[in-house]
JSON list of C-alpha atoms in Angstrom, two decimals:
[
{"chain": "A", "resi": 3, "resn": "MET", "atom": "CA", "xyz": [-14.77, -2.18, -11.19]},
{"chain": "A", "resi": 4, "resn": "LYS", "atom": "CA", "xyz": [-11.67, -2.44, -8.73]},
{"chain": "A", "resi": 5, "resn": "THR", "atom": "CA", "xyz": [-9.80, 0.23, -8.61]},
{"chain": "A", "resi": 6, "resn": "HIS", "atom": "CA", "xyz": [-6.41, -0.17, -6.77]},
{"chain": "A", "resi": 7, "resn": "TYR", "atom": "CA", "xyz": [-3.86, 2.31, -5.18]},
{"chain": "A", "resi": 8, "resn": "TYR", "atom": "CA", "xyz": [-0.25, 1.90, -5.01]},
{"chain": "A", "resi": 9, "resn": "LEU", "atom": "CA", "xyz": [0.97, 4.56, -3.03]},
{"chain": "A", "resi": 10, "resn": "GLY", "atom": "CA", "xyz": [4.79, 5.90, -2.14]},
{"chain": "A", "resi": 11, "resn": "TRP", "atom": "CA", "xyz": [5.40, 8.22, 0.35]},
{"chain": "A", "resi": 12, "resn": "PHE", "atom": "CA", "xyz": [4.98, 11.97, 0.60]},
{"chain": "A", "resi": 13, "resn": "ASN", "atom": "CA", "xyz": [6.68, 14.48, 2.46]},
{"chain": "A", "resi": 14, "resn": "ASN", "atom": "CA", "xyz": [5.36, 17.38, 1.69]},
{"chain": "A", "resi": 15, "resn": "SER", "atom": "CA", "xyz": [2.49, 18.06, 0.21]},
{"chain": "A", "resi": 16, "resn": "PHE", "atom": "CA", "xyz": [0.09, 15.42, -1.67]},
{"chain": "A", "resi": 17, "resn": "PRO", "atom": "CA", "xyz": [0.29, 16.34, -5.03]},
{"chain": "A", "resi": 18, "resn": "GLU", "atom": "CA", "xyz": [-2.81, 18.06, -6.62]},
{"chain": "A", "resi": 19, "resn": "HIS", "atom": "CA", "xyz": [-3.21, 15.80, -9.65]},
{"chain": "A", "resi": 20, "resn": "LEU", "atom": "CA", "xyz": [-3.15, 12.66, -7.87]},
{"chain": "A", "resi": 21, "resn": "GLY", "atom": "CA", "xyz": [-5.95, 14.37, -5.77]},
{"chain": "A", "resi": 22, "resn": "SER", "atom": "CA", "xyz": [-7.57, 15.30, -8.97]},
{"chain": "A", "resi": 23, "resn": "VAL", "atom": "CA", "xyz": [-7.82, 11.43, -10.17]},
{"chain": "A", "resi": 24, "resn": "LEU", "atom": "CA", "xyz": [-9.14, 10.10, -6.82]},
{"chain": "A", "resi": 25, "resn": "GLN", "atom": "CA", "xyz": [-11.58, 12.74, -6.77]},
{"chain": "A", "resi": 26, "resn": "GLU", "atom": "CA", "xyz": [-12.86, 10.88, -9.50]},
{"chain": "A", "resi": 27, "resn": "ASP", "atom": "CA", "xyz": [-12.27, 7.84, -8.36]},
{"chain": "A", "resi": 28, "resn": "ILE", "atom": "CA", "xyz": [-13.82, 7.69, -4.93]},
{"chain": "A", "resi": 29, "resn": "THR", "atom": "CA", "xyz": [-17.79, 8.63, -5.60]},
{"chain": "A", "resi": 30, "resn": "ASP", "atom": "CA", "xyz": [-18.36, 7.18, -2.55]},
{"chain": "A", "resi": 31, "resn": "ARG", "atom": "CA", "xyz": [-17.96, 8.63, 0.67]},
{"chain": "A", "resi": 32, "resn": "LYS", "atom": "CA", "xyz": [-19.64, 7.22, 3.94]},
{"chain": "A", "resi": 33, "resn": "SER", "atom": "CA", "xyz": [-16.68, 5.35, 5.26]},
{"chain": "A", "resi": 34, "resn": "LEU", "atom": "CA", "xyz": [-13.24, 5.08, 5.45]},
{"chain": "A", "resi": 35, "resn": "ALA", "atom": "CA", "xyz": [-11.52, 2.10, 7.20]},
{"chain": "A", "resi": 36, "resn": "MET", "atom": "CA", "xyz": [-7.93, 2.51, 7.85]},
{"chain": "A", "resi": 37, "resn": "ILE", "atom": "CA", "xyz": [-5.91, -0.46, 9.10]},
{"chain": "A", "resi": 38, "resn": "SER", "atom": "CA", "xyz": [-3.20, 0.62, 10.90]},
{"chain": "A", "resi": 39, "resn": "SER", "atom": "CA", "xyz": [1.09, -0.62, 10.28]},
{"chain": "A", "resi": 40, "resn": "ASN", "atom": "CA", "xyz": [1.53, -0.54, 14.11]},
{"chain": "A", "resi": 41, "resn": "PRO", "atom": "CA", "xyz": [-1.18, -1.40, 15.33]},
{"chain": "A", "resi": 42, "resn": "SER", "atom": "CA", "xyz": [-0.33, -2.56, 19.06]},
{"chain": "A", "resi": 43, "resn": "ILE", "atom": "CA", "xyz": [1.22, 1.59, 19.41]},
{"chain": "A", "resi": 44, "resn": "TYR", "atom": "CA", "xyz": [-2.02, 3.39, 19.77]},
{"chain": "A", "resi": 45, "resn": "GLU", "atom": "CA", "xyz": [-0.33, 6.83, 19.88]},
{"chain": "A", "resi": 46, "resn": "ASP", "atom": "CA", "xyz": [-2.13, 8.95, 16.79]},
{"chain": "A", "resi": 47, "resn": "ASP", "atom": "CA", "xyz": [-5.07, 8.04, 15.51]},
{"chain": "A", "resi": 48, "resn": "VAL", "atom": "CA", "xyz": [-4.73, 10.83, 12.71]},
{"chain": "A", "resi": 49, "resn": "ALA", "atom": "CA", "xyz": [-2.84, 9.74, 10.33]},
{"chain": "A", "resi": 50, "resn": "THR", "atom": "CA", "xyz": [-0.31, 11.31, 7.63]},
{"chain": "A", "resi": 51, "resn": "GLU", "atom": "CA", "xyz": [-2.38, 9.37, 5.15]},
{"chain": "A", "resi": 52, "resn": "ARG", "atom": "CA", "xyz": [-5.78, 10.39, 6.26]},
{"chain": "A", "resi": 53, "resn": "SER", "atom": "CA", "xyz": [-4.35, 14.24, 5.89]},
{"chain": "A", "resi": 54, "resn": "TRP", "atom": "CA", "xyz": [-3.39, 13.46, 2.31]},
{"chain": "A", "resi": 55, "resn": "LEU", "atom": "CA", "xyz": [-7.05, 12.93, 1.78]},
{"chain": "A", "resi": 56, "resn": "ASP", "atom": "CA", "xyz": [-8.24, 15.98, 3.60]},
{"chain": "A", "resi": 57, "resn": "GLN", "atom": "CA", "xyz": [-5.82, 17.96, 1.23]},
{"chain": "A", "resi": 58, "resn": "ALA", "atom": "CA", "xyz": [-7.70, 16.32, -2.11]},
{"chain": "A", "resi": 59, "resn": "GLY", "atom": "CA", "xyz": [-11.21, 17.70, -0.38]},
{"chain": "A", "resi": 60, "resn": "ILE", "atom": "CA", "xyz": [-12.26, 13.56, 0.28]},
{"chain": "A", "resi": 61, "resn": "ILE", "atom": "CA", "xyz": [-14.13, 13.58, 3.25]},
{"chain": "A", "resi": 62, "resn": "PHE", "atom": "CA", "xyz": [-15.87, 11.00, 4.70]},
{"chain": "A", "resi": 63, "resn": "ASP", "atom": "CA", "xyz": [-18.92, 10.63, 7.09]},
{"chain": "A", "resi": 64, "resn": "GLU", "atom": "CA", "xyz": [-17.46, 8.08, 8.84]},
{"chain": "A", "resi": 65, "resn": "TYR", "atom": "CA", "xyz": [-13.58, 8.17, 9.88]},
{"chain": "A", "resi": 66, "resn": "HIS", "atom": "CA", "xyz": [-12.69, 4.39, 11.55]},
{"chain": "A", "resi": 67, "resn": "PHE", "atom": "CA", "xyz": [-9.02, 2.90, 12.57]},
{"chain": "A", "resi": 68, "resn": "ILE", "atom": "CA", "xyz": [-8.51, -0.18, 12.62]},
{"chain": "A", "resi": 69, "resn": "ASP", "atom": "CA", "xyz": [-5.49, -2.03, 14.99]},
{"chain": "A", "resi": 70, "resn": "TYR", "atom": "CA", "xyz": [-5.81, -3.92, 18.12]},
{"chain": "A", "resi": 71, "resn": "ARG", "atom": "CA", "xyz": [-8.54, -1.75, 20.09]},
{"chain": "A", "resi": 72, "resn": "ILE", "atom": "CA", "xyz": [-10.99, -3.48, 17.91]},
{"chain": "A", "resi": 73, "resn": "GLN", "atom": "CA", "xyz": [-12.64, -6.42, 18.03]},
{"chain": "A", "resi": 74, "resn": "LYS", "atom": "CA", "xyz": [-11.78, -8.66, 15.11]},
{"chain": "A", "resi": 75, "resn": "GLU", "atom": "CA", "xyz": [-15.77, -9.25, 14.15]},
{"chain": "A", "resi": 76, "resn": "ASP", "atom": "CA", "xyz": [-16.24, -5.32, 14.24]},
{"chain": "A", "resi": 77, "resn": "ALA", "atom": "CA", "xyz": [-12.89, -4.68, 12.39]},
{"chain": "A", "resi": 78, "resn": "GLN", "atom": "CA", "xyz": [-14.00, -7.16, 9.60]},
{"chain": "A", "resi": 79, "resn": "ARG", "atom": "CA", "xyz": [-17.80, -5.53, 9.23]},
{"chain": "A", "resi": 80, "resn": "LEU", "atom": "CA", "xyz": [-15.73, -1.68, 9.47]},
{"chain": "A", "resi": 81, "resn": "ILE", "atom": "CA", "xyz": [-14.07, -2.97, 6.34]},
{"chain": "A", "resi": 82, "resn": "HIS", "atom": "CA", "xyz": [-16.99, -4.81, 4.14]},
{"chain": "A", "resi": 83, "resn": "ASN", "atom": "CA", "xyz": [-19.03, -1.69, 4.56]},
{"chain": "A", "resi": 84, "resn": "ALA", "atom": "CA", "xyz": [-15.81, 0.81, 4.04]},
{"chain": "A", "resi": 85, "resn": "SER", "atom": "CA", "xyz": [-16.24, 3.08, 1.12]},
{"chain": "A", "resi": 86, "resn": "VAL", "atom": "CA", "xyz": [-12.58, 3.30, 0.81]},
{"chain": "A", "resi": 87, "resn": "ILE", "atom": "CA", "xyz": [-10.54, 1.24, 2.76]},
{"chain": "A", "resi": 88, "resn": "PHE", "atom": "CA", "xyz": [-6.85, 2.36, 3.10]},
{"chain": "A", "resi": 89, "resn": "LEU", "atom": "CA", "xyz": [-3.88, 0.47, 4.58]},
{"chain": "A", "resi": 90, "resn": "CYS", "atom": "CA", "xyz": [-1.34, 2.69, 6.36]},
{"chain": "A", "resi": 91, "resn": "GLY", "atom": "CA", "xyz": [2.59, 3.22, 6.16]},
{"chain": "A", "resi": 92, "resn": "GLY", "atom": "CA", "xyz": [4.60, 2.21, 9.03]},
{"chain": "A", "resi": 93, "resn": "ASP", "atom": "CA", "xyz": [5.78, -1.40, 9.58]},
{"chain": "A", "resi": 94, "resn": "PRO", "atom": "CA", "xyz": [5.07, -3.97, 6.88]},
{"chain": "A", "resi": 95, "resn": "VAL", "atom": "CA", "xyz": [5.36, -6.78, 8.90]},
{"chain": "A", "resi": 96, "resn": "LEU", "atom": "CA", "xyz": [3.69, -6.23, 11.91]},
{"chain": "A", "resi": 97, "resn": "GLN", "atom": "CA", "xyz": [0.39, -5.03, 8.80]},
{"chain": "A", "resi": 98, "resn": "ASN", "atom": "CA", "xyz": [0.76, -8.25, 7.13]},
{"chain": "A", "resi": 99, "resn": "ASP", "atom": "CA", "xyz": [0.58, -10.26, 10.95]},
{"chain": "A", "resi": 100, "resn": "PHE", "atom": "CA", "xyz": [-2.25, -7.53, 12.16]},
{"chain": "A", "resi": 101, "resn": "LEU", "atom": "CA", "xyz": [-3.77, -8.72, 8.75]},
{"chain": "A", "resi": 102, "resn": "ALA", "atom": "CA", "xyz": [-3.78, -12.61, 9.55]},
{"chain": "A", "resi": 103, "resn": "ASP", "atom": "CA", "xyz": [-4.27, -12.42, 12.77]},
{"chain": "A", "resi": 104, "resn": "TYR", "atom": "CA", "xyz": [-7.96, -10.65, 12.27]},
{"chain": "A", "resi": 105, "resn": "GLU", "atom": "CA", "xyz": [-8.54, -12.64, 8.57]},
{"chain": "A", "resi": 106, "resn": "LEU", "atom": "CA", "xyz": [-8.68, -9.54, 6.80]},
{"chain": "A", "resi": 107, "resn": "SER", "atom": "CA", "xyz": [-7.24, -10.26, 3.24]},
{"chain": "A", "resi": 108, "resn": "ASN", "atom": "CA", "xyz": [-10.23, -11.86, 2.23]},
{"chain": "A", "resi": 109, "resn": "VAL", "atom": "CA", "xyz": [-12.48, -9.24, 3.14]},
{"chain": "A", "resi": 110, "resn": "ILE", "atom": "CA", "xyz": [-10.24, -6.58, 1.39]},
{"chain": "A", "resi": 111, "resn": "LYS", "atom": "CA", "xyz": [-9.97, -8.64, -1.33]},
{"chain": "A", "resi": 112, "resn": "ASN", "atom": "CA", "xyz": [-13.64, -9.08, -1.67]},
{"chain": "A", "resi": 113, "resn": "SER", "atom": "CA", "xyz": [-14.48, -5.87, -0.77]},
{"chain": "A", "resi": 114, "resn": "ASN", "atom": "CA", "xyz": [-15.48, -3.38, -3.99]},
{"chain": "A", "resi": 115, "resn": "ALA", "atom": "CA", "xyz": [-13.84, 0.37, -2.42]},
{"chain": "A", "resi": 116, "resn": "VAL", "atom": "CA", "xyz": [-11.29, 1.84, -3.46]},
{"chain": "A", "resi": 117, "resn": "ILE", "atom": "CA", "xyz": [-8.66, -0.30, -1.69]},
{"chain": "A", "resi": 118, "resn": "ILE", "atom": "CA", "xyz": [-5.70, 2.06, -2.01]},
{"chain": "A", "resi": 119, "resn": "GLY", "atom": "CA", "xyz": [-1.97, 2.00, 0.50]},
{"chain": "A", "resi": 120, "resn": "ALA", "atom": "CA", "xyz": [0.68, 4.05, 1.33]},
{"chain": "A", "resi": 121, "resn": "SER", "atom": "CA", "xyz": [4.44, 2.30, 1.61]},
{"chain": "A", "resi": 122, "resn": "ALA", "atom": "CA", "xyz": [4.02, -0.49, 3.90]},
{"chain": "A", "resi": 123, "resn": "GLY", "atom": "CA", "xyz": [0.57, -0.61, 3.20]},
{"chain": "A", "resi": 124, "resn": "ALA", "atom": "CA", "xyz": [0.92, -0.75, -0.36]},
{"chain": "A", "resi": 125, "resn": "ILE", "atom": "CA", "xyz": [3.52, -3.52, -0.31]},
{"chain": "A", "resi": 126, "resn": "ASN", "atom": "CA", "xyz": [0.83, -5.25, 1.01]},
{"chain": "A", "resi": 127, "resn": "MET", "atom": "CA", "xyz": [-1.86, -4.94, -1.53]},
{"chain": "A", "resi": 128, "resn": "ALA", "atom": "CA", "xyz": [0.87, -6.75, -3.84]},
{"chain": "A", "resi": 129, "resn": "ALA", "atom": "CA", "xyz": [0.92, -10.16, -4.53]},
{"chain": "A", "resi": 130, "resn": "LYS", "atom": "CA", "xyz": [4.02, -10.91, -2.69]},
{"chain": "A", "resi": 131, "resn": "TRP", "atom": "CA", "xyz": [6.98, -8.86, -1.78]},
{"chain": "A", "resi": 132, "resn": "LEU", "atom": "CA", "xyz": [10.39, -8.66, 0.05]},
{"chain": "A", "resi": 133, "resn": "CYS", "atom": "CA", "xyz": [11.44, -7.95, 3.39]},
{"chain": "A", "resi": 134, "resn": "LEU", "atom": "CA", "xyz": [15.44, -7.48, 3.97]},
{"chain": "A", "resi": 135, "resn": "LYS", "atom": "CA", "xyz": [16.50, -7.68, 7.59]},
{"chain": "A", "resi": 136, "resn": "ASN", "atom": "CA", "xyz": [19.99, -6.36, 8.88]},
{"chain": "A", "resi": 137, "resn": "THR", "atom": "CA", "xyz": [21.66, -8.71, 10.96]},
{"chain": "A", "resi": 138, "resn": "GLY", "atom": "CA", "xyz": [24.25, -6.47, 11.81]},
{"chain": "A", "resi": 139, "resn": "ASN", "atom": "CA", "xyz": [27.25, -7.99, 10.39]},
{"chain": "A", "resi": 140, "resn": "GLU", "atom": "CA", "xyz": [26.37, -5.96, 6.78]},
{"chain": "A", "resi": 141, "resn": "VAL", "atom": "CA", "xyz": [24.20, -9.21, 5.51]},
{"chain": "A", "resi": 142, "resn": "GLU", "atom": "CA", "xyz": [20.64, -9.26, 5.08]},
{"chain": "A", "resi": 143, "resn": "ILE", "atom": "CA", "xyz": [18.48, -12.16, 5.67]},
{"chain": "A", "resi": 144, "resn": "SER", "atom": "CA", "xyz": [16.13, -12.10, 2.96]},
{"chain": "A", "resi": 145, "resn": "THR", "atom": "CA", "xyz": [11.89, -12.99, 3.00]},
{"chain": "A", "resi": 146, "resn": "ILE", "atom": "CA", "xyz": [9.02, -13.50, 0.79]},
{"chain": "A", "resi": 147, "resn": "TYR", "atom": "CA", "xyz": [5.73, -12.76, 2.24]},
{"chain": "A", "resi": 148, "resn": "ASP", "atom": "CA", "xyz": [2.69, -13.40, 0.32]},
{"chain": "A", "resi": 149, "resn": "GLY", "atom": "CA", "xyz": [0.44, -10.20, 0.29]},
{"chain": "A", "resi": 150, "resn": "ILE", "atom": "CA", "xyz": [-3.32, -9.77, -0.41]},
{"chain": "A", "resi": 151, "resn": "GLY", "atom": "CA", "xyz": [-2.62, -10.43, -3.98]},
{"chain": "A", "resi": 152, "resn": "PHE", "atom": "CA", "xyz": [-5.17, -7.73, -5.49]},
{"chain": "A", "resi": 153, "resn": "ASP", "atom": "CA", "xyz": [-2.69, -7.72, -8.82]},
{"chain": "A", "resi": 154, "resn": "HIS", "atom": "CA", "xyz": [-0.63, -10.42, -10.47]},
{"chain": "A", "resi": 155, "resn": "PHE", "atom": "CA", "xyz": [2.85, -8.85, -8.93]},
{"chain": "A", "resi": 156, "resn": "ALA", "atom": "CA", "xyz": [5.34, -7.86, -5.86]},
{"chain": "A", "resi": 157, "resn": "TYR", "atom": "CA", "xyz": [6.31, -4.34, -4.98]},
{"chain": "A", "resi": 158, "resn": "GLU", "atom": "CA", "xyz": [8.43, -2.61, -2.96]},
{"chain": "A", "resi": 159, "resn": "SER", "atom": "CA", "xyz": [8.18, 0.73, -1.86]},
{"chain": "A", "resi": 160, "resn": "HIS", "atom": "CA", "xyz": [10.82, 2.14, 1.14]},
{"chain": "A", "resi": 161, "resn": "SER", "atom": "CA", "xyz": [12.09, 5.81, 1.50]},
{"chain": "A", "resi": 162, "resn": "LYS", "atom": "CA", "xyz": [15.42, 4.79, 2.11]},
{"chain": "A", "resi": 163, "resn": "ARG", "atom": "CA", "xyz": [15.80, 3.08, -1.28]},
{"chain": "A", "resi": 164, "resn": "ASP", "atom": "CA", "xyz": [15.91, 4.10, -4.94]},
{"chain": "A", "resi": 165, "resn": "TYR", "atom": "CA", "xyz": [17.19, 3.43, -8.49]},
{"chain": "A", "resi": 166, "resn": "ALA", "atom": "CA", "xyz": [20.56, 2.73, -7.24]},
{"chain": "A", "resi": 167, "resn": "THR", "atom": "CA", "xyz": [19.06, -0.10, -4.95]},
{"chain": "A", "resi": 168, "resn": "PHE", "atom": "CA", "xyz": [17.10, -1.20, -6.82]},
{"chain": "A", "resi": 169, "resn": "VAL", "atom": "CA", "xyz": [19.62, -1.68, -9.60]},
{"chain": "A", "resi": 170, "resn": "GLN", "atom": "CA", "xyz": [21.74, -3.61, -7.60]},
{"chain": "A", "resi": 171, "resn": "GLY", "atom": "CA", "xyz": [19.86, -6.47, -7.70]},
{"chain": "A", "resi": 172, "resn": "TYR", "atom": "CA", "xyz": [18.23, -7.73, -3.79]},
{"chain": "A", "resi": 173, "resn": "LEU", "atom": "CA", "xyz": [14.85, -7.70, -5.94]},
{"chain": "A", "resi": 174, "resn": "PHE", "atom": "CA", "xyz": [16.51, -9.58, -8.74]},
{"chain": "A", "resi": 175, "resn": "PRO", "atom": "CA", "xyz": [15.71, -13.00, -7.58]},
{"chain": "A", "resi": 176, "resn": "LEU", "atom": "CA", "xyz": [12.04, -12.58, -6.99]},
{"chain": "A", "resi": 177, "resn": "SER", "atom": "CA", "xyz": [11.77, -10.62, -10.04]},
{"chain": "A", "resi": 178, "resn": "GLU", "atom": "CA", "xyz": [12.73, -14.05, -11.73]},
{"chain": "A", "resi": 179, "resn": "GLU", "atom": "CA", "xyz": [9.37, -15.90, -10.45]},
{"chain": "A", "resi": 180, "resn": "ILE", "atom": "CA", "xyz": [6.72, -12.56, -10.32]},
{"chain": "A", "resi": 181, "resn": "ASP", "atom": "CA", "xyz": [7.41, -8.87, -12.35]},
{"chain": "A", "resi": 182, "resn": "VAL", "atom": "CA", "xyz": [8.34, -6.32, -9.24]},
{"chain": "A", "resi": 183, "resn": "TYR", "atom": "CA", "xyz": [7.23, -2.82, -9.18]},
{"chain": "A", "resi": 184, "resn": "ALA", "atom": "CA", "xyz": [9.77, -1.03, -7.08]},
{"chain": "A", "resi": 185, "resn": "ALA", "atom": "CA", "xyz": [9.01, 2.57, -6.40]},
{"chain": "A", "resi": 186, "resn": "GLU", "atom": "CA", "xyz": [10.66, 5.72, -4.88]},
{"chain": "A", "resi": 187, "resn": "GLN", "atom": "CA", "xyz": [9.01, 8.35, -2.75]},
{"chain": "A", "resi": 188, "resn": "GLU", "atom": "CA", "xyz": [6.50, 10.51, -4.53]},
{"chain": "A", "resi": 189, "resn": "SER", "atom": "CA", "xyz": [5.20, 8.09, -6.38]},
{"chain": "A", "resi": 190, "resn": "ALA", "atom": "CA", "xyz": [1.97, 6.07, -7.45]},
{"chain": "A", "resi": 191, "resn": "MET", "atom": "CA", "xyz": [0.68, 3.23, -9.21]},
{"chain": "A", "resi": 192, "resn": "ARG", "atom": "CA", "xyz": [-2.95, 2.82, -10.40]},
{"chain": "A", "resi": 193, "resn": "VAL", "atom": "CA", "xyz": [-4.34, -0.36, -11.90]},
{"chain": "A", "resi": 194, "resn": "LYS", "atom": "CA", "xyz": [-7.99, 0.11, -12.91]},
{"chain": "A", "resi": 195, "resn": "ASP", "atom": "CA", "xyz": [-9.66, -2.97, -14.45]},
{"chain": "A", "resi": 196, "resn": "GLY", "atom": "CA", "xyz": [-6.36, -4.59, -15.12]},
{"chain": "A", "resi": 197, "resn": "LYS", "atom": "CA", "xyz": [-4.81, -1.59, -16.11]},
{"chain": "A", "resi": 198, "resn": "ILE", "atom": "CA", "xyz": [-2.17, 0.03, -14.76]},
{"chain": "A", "resi": 199, "resn": "ASP", "atom": "CA", "xyz": [-1.11, 3.92, -14.40]},
{"chain": "A", "resi": 200, "resn": "ILE", "atom": "CA", "xyz": [1.77, 5.64, -13.37]},
{"chain": "A", "resi": 201, "resn": "MET", "atom": "CA", "xyz": [3.27, 9.22, -11.24]},
{"chain": "A", "resi": 202, "resn": "GLY", "atom": "CA", "xyz": [6.29, 9.60, -10.55]},
{"chain": "A", "resi": 203, "resn": "PRO", "atom": "CA", "xyz": [9.46, 7.19, -10.20]},
{"chain": "A", "resi": 204, "resn": "VAL", "atom": "CA", "xyz": [8.84, 3.94, -10.40]},
{"chain": "A", "resi": 205, "resn": "TYR", "atom": "CA", "xyz": [10.51, 0.73, -12.43]},
{"chain": "A", "resi": 206, "resn": "LEU", "atom": "CA", "xyz": [9.91, -2.50, -13.65]},
{"chain": "A", "resi": 207, "resn": "ILE", "atom": "CA", "xyz": [11.79, -5.59, -12.98]},
{"chain": "A", "resi": 208, "resn": "SER", "atom": "CA", "xyz": [11.60, -8.89, -14.00]},
{"chain": "A", "resi": 209, "resn": "HIS", "atom": "CA", "xyz": [13.71, -11.28, -15.06]},
{"chain": "A", "resi": 210, "resn": "SER", "atom": "CA", "xyz": [16.31, -9.49, -13.46]},
{"chain": "A", "resi": 211, "resn": "LYS", "atom": "CA", "xyz": [16.28, -6.88, -16.22]},
{"chain": "A", "resi": 212, "resn": "ILE", "atom": "CA", "xyz": [15.23, -3.16, -14.77]},
{"chain": "A", "resi": 213, "resn": "GLN", "atom": "CA", "xyz": [13.39, -0.17, -16.79]},
{"chain": "A", "resi": 214, "resn": "LYS", "atom": "CA", "xyz": [11.87, 2.66, -15.53]},
{"chain": "A", "resi": 215, "resn": "LEU", "atom": "CA", "xyz": [8.19, 3.31, -16.19]},
{"chain": "A", "resi": 216, "resn": "VAL", "atom": "CA", "xyz": [6.75, 6.19, -18.40]},
{"chain": "A", "resi": 217, "resn": "GLU", "atom": "CA", "xyz": [4.44, 8.26, -15.93]},
{"chain": "A", "resi": 218, "resn": "THR", "atom": "CA", "xyz": [0.42, 7.79, -17.73]},
{"chain": "A", "resi": 219, "resn": "LEU", "atom": "CA", "xyz": [-1.84, 9.25, -14.56]}
]
């Protein structure tokens, strides 16, 4: 039974209902492996994302924060043995590079753990995602990245982007080749055994058409 959570970002408190759903899905709580999205910066090991699980009353026997301080083989082992794998939010490109450097994608994909991603982490869980870089001349250069590919869709989660931005069409070219789920903050998607449930403002963009999805979570 594969369960994947794609989270936006929660600025205040973690939604109680979402916490209850996670409580039901996370039955094995031996080990939590959290994968950094800025693995060269060692300032804060107590991620905001961990506080969300704490708020939901989901406590683990062991906590492991995966970044460049850990040897590659140890990182792979900790992820392989984890009950829950959490890809943290931050910089999706740096996290994508780290996953490649440490050869973690297949380890994560082959795991039976519950997989959670927040913002950048959720982006990297998808099959594809679009990175926009502003050149300073009001022109954005777009690059399509391959994610881990748990589910066959692209995902966009960005704190500064919402429906007004999505509808302008920067995701439309990507949506011609793969469905794109575009999420605002305070949102979540759960994919459980192939069934997609929605919480909060999430939009499906397919073949350059956008629709807001009905909440089912």
